[in-house]
Amino acid sequence: MTESTWQLLLDSLWPLLDGAIRGTIPLALASFAIGLVLALGLALMRLSKRPWLSGIARGYISIVRGTPLLVQLFVIFYGLPSIGVVIDPWPSAVVAFSLNVGGYAAEVIRAAILSVPKGQWEAAYMVGMSHRRALGRIILPQAARVSVPPLSNTFISLVKDTSLASLILVTELFRQAQEIAAFSQEFMLLYLEAALVYWVICLALSSAQGLLEKRLDRYVAH
Amino acid sequence: MSPTDLSPADRAPGTPDAALLTVRGLRKSFGANRVLDSIDLTVDRGRVLALIGPSGSGKTTILRCLNGLELADGGTIDVAGELALDFAQAPPKKQLTALRDRSAMVFQHYNLFPHKTVLENVIEGPVGVQKRPRAEAVAEALALLGRVGLSDKKDSYPFELSGGQQQRVGIVRALALKPQLLLFDEPTSALDPELVGDVLRLIKELALEGWTMVIVTHELEFAREVAHEVAFVDGGVIVERGDPKELLRNPQNERTKQFLHRLLFPF
Ligand SMILES: Nc1ncnc2c1ncn2[C@@H]1O[C@H](COP(=O)(O)OP(=O)(O)OP(=O)(O)O)[C@@H](O)[C@H]1O
Ligand SMILES: [Mg+2]
């Protein structure tokens, strides 16, 4: 590699990291947090005995999982303005990613709730708890442990998927890379560099997942 | 009641025996499967009723109805003449809660909360649900754990305990709720044989201290020694009941005879 290639690599590193710190990471965190709340609601609706409630949730989840994320993003950013709803790039991305995570994580949370033995509900009722209290204090904490690995996968996918937001003009890691690449004509270099930064972020997330699992494992046999 | 006293709160010495639990015509079906077909039971205050019977005869379902975990389809449950539930129509939620408050159940598979310590398991009901002062509930819980020899396990998680220890915690969790009626569903059938004795001894102590109990068990020797009455359940009805010594030695009903024979001579 020539001197100037090295220089470009170093010079572009900061803009890419800046894109990650101010774009990719907050976008992923905000969307994941909102998505999880939505997912919990959807999971509980899915488990409801009222057919219309579980039907709504089932329909929503089916649509989210059955359509491409990129299409969902474009509907919100480029589609909604034609019916008079104009949302800025950043909030559009957050809305699209949250709705998407909500659909995927709902199934994870539902499965985790169902994986808690029925005897736990019965013991909770036996000590006098209401349904809501049993859910909050006995069932969800145990479901949380089970759902850490699959939800971590969802989060890691989300971090990578945020690169799609570059297509609706959000300034994040990949868009920074695209802009520098177009300017310098060093496409290979910049896209590999972007890939490397994504990879490092995902490695960090995987080890964070390991720590979290270990912490939540303190009450199960090894 | 001093914290170390295990005896039931409402049993002052000299209280005349009066029915604590009266069940009439209790019915329960799961779909087309009629599991309970008119169950009648009476348990006097301070008395122990043992339920025996073959697998699938409805013993667990009886206990679950008594604890309000299962909603009976018909019949009545009366507790201490103070709480009367009629299942002809679904009783109001308040009554079901009241029924649950008066009884506490010990499960075959313990069902301790695995993410909570032993102490947290015991005070979850008293503090979290009954809203009793935490310090008081903790003191009582520790005294109860001391009584069953598990003081040093208060900060352990259930997976760190043997089955026998877990079941003793299950019993302490039930006692800490200060129920009027204790329900045991085969409390020792999931235990290794050498751990059964500790748990049965504890239940016998509770019986001697005047707790009112309904126990589903296959331990005939235990039923003979501890129970005041034995009822044989088969096909969702109580086929025969009576004094344990009498019934177990000299059953009148053909089905009871067969069941006892099978228990005594399994092969
Ligand atoms: N929730 C349920 N849904 C459907 N059927 C049930 C349910 N609970 C129990 N049953 C059925 O009711 C019948 C009685 O069950 P129950 O558990 O009361 O028997 P049991 O006398 O406790 O048996 P065991 O000695 O094996 O514990 C069985 O045929 C069982 O399959
Ligand atoms: Mg049973």
Coordinates of N, CA, C and O in Angstrom, one line a residue, chain B residues 116-123 138-139 141-146 149-158 160-161 169:
Chain B
K116 N -35.1 -16.5 42.9 CA -35.1 -15.8 44.2 C -34.4 -16.7 45.3 O -34.5 -17.9 45.2
T117 N -33.8 -16.1 46.3 CA -33.2 -16.9 47.3 C -34.2 -17.5 48.2 O -35.4 -17.2 48.1
V118 N -33.8 -18.4 49.0 CA -34.7 -19.1 49.9 C -35.5 -18.1 50.7 O -36.8 -18.2 50.8
L119 N -34.8 -17.1 51.3 CA -35.6 -16.1 52.1 C -36.6 -15.4 51.3 O -37.7 -15.2 51.7
E120 N -36.1 -15.0 50.1 CA -37.0 -14.2 49.2 C -38.2 -15.0 48.8 O -39.4 -14.5 48.7
N121 N -38.0 -16.3 48.6 CA -39.1 -17.2 48.3 C -40.2 -17.2 49.4 O -41.4 -17.2 49.1
V122 N -39.7 -17.2 50.6 CA -40.6 -17.3 51.8 C -41.4 -16.0 52.0 O -42.5 -16.0 52.3
I123 N -40.7 -14.9 51.8 CA -41.4 -13.6 52.1 C -42.1 -13.0 50.9 O -42.8 -12.0 51.1
V138 N -39.6 -11.0 57.7 CA -38.2 -11.6 57.7 C -37.9 -12.4 58.9 O -37.5 -13.5 58.9
A139 N -38.3 -11.7 60.1 CA -38.0 -12.4 61.4 C -38.8 -13.7 61.4 O -38.2 -14.8 61.9
A141 N -39.9 -15.5 58.9 CA -39.4 -16.4 57.9 C -38.1 -17.1 58.4 O -37.9 -18.3 58.3
L142 N -37.2 -16.3 59.1 CA -36.0 -16.9 59.6 C -36.3 -17.9 60.7 O -35.6 -18.9 60.8
A143 N -37.2 -17.5 61.5 CA -37.6 -18.5 62.6 C -38.1 -19.8 62.0 O -37.8 -20.9 62.5
L144 N -39.0 -19.7 61.0 CA -39.5 -20.9 60.4 C -38.4 -21.7 59.7 O -38.3 -22.9 59.9
L145 N -37.5 -21.0 59.1 CA -36.4 -21.7 58.4 C -35.5 -22.4 59.5 O -35.0 -23.5 59.3
G146 N -35.3 -21.7 60.6 CA -34.6 -22.3 61.7 C -35.3 -23.6 62.2 O -34.6 -24.6 62.4
G149 N -34.4 -26.4 60.1 CA -33.0 -26.7 60.0 C -32.3 -26.1 58.7 O -31.4 -26.6 58.2
L150 N -32.9 -25.0 58.2 CA -32.3 -24.4 57.0 C -31.9 -22.9 57.2 O -31.8 -22.2 56.2
S151 N -31.6 -22.5 58.4 CA -31.1 -21.1 58.7 C -30.0 -20.8 57.8 O -29.9 -19.7 57.2
D152 N -29.0 -21.7 57.6 CA -27.8 -21.4 56.9 C -28.0 -21.3 55.4 O -27.1 -21.0 54.7
K153 N -29.2 -21.7 55.0 CA -29.5 -21.7 53.5 C -30.3 -20.5 53.1 O -30.7 -20.4 51.9
K154 N -30.5 -19.5 54.0 CA -31.4 -18.5 53.6 C -31.1 -17.7 52.4 O -31.9 -17.2 51.7
D155 N -29.8 -17.5 52.1 CA -29.3 -16.8 51.0 C -29.0 -17.7 49.8 O -28.4 -17.2 48.8
S156 N -29.3 -19.0 49.9 CA -29.0 -19.9 48.7 C -30.1 -19.8 47.7 O -31.2 -19.3 48.0
Y157 N -29.8 -20.1 46.5 CA -30.8 -20.3 45.5 C -31.3 -21.7 45.5 O -30.6 -22.6 45.8
P158 N -32.6 -21.9 45.1 CA -33.1 -23.3 45.1 C -32.2 -24.3 44.4 O -32.2 -25.5 45.0
E160 N -29.3 -24.8 44.6 CA -28.2 -25.2 45.5 C -28.7 -26.1 46.6 O -27.9 -26.6 47.4
L161 N -30.0 -26.4 46.6 CA -30.5 -27.3 47.7 C -30.9 -28.7 47.2 O -31.2 -28.8 46.0
V169 N -38.4 -25.9 52.2 CA -38.6 -24.5 51.9 C -40.1 -24.3 51.4 O -40.7 -23.3 51.7

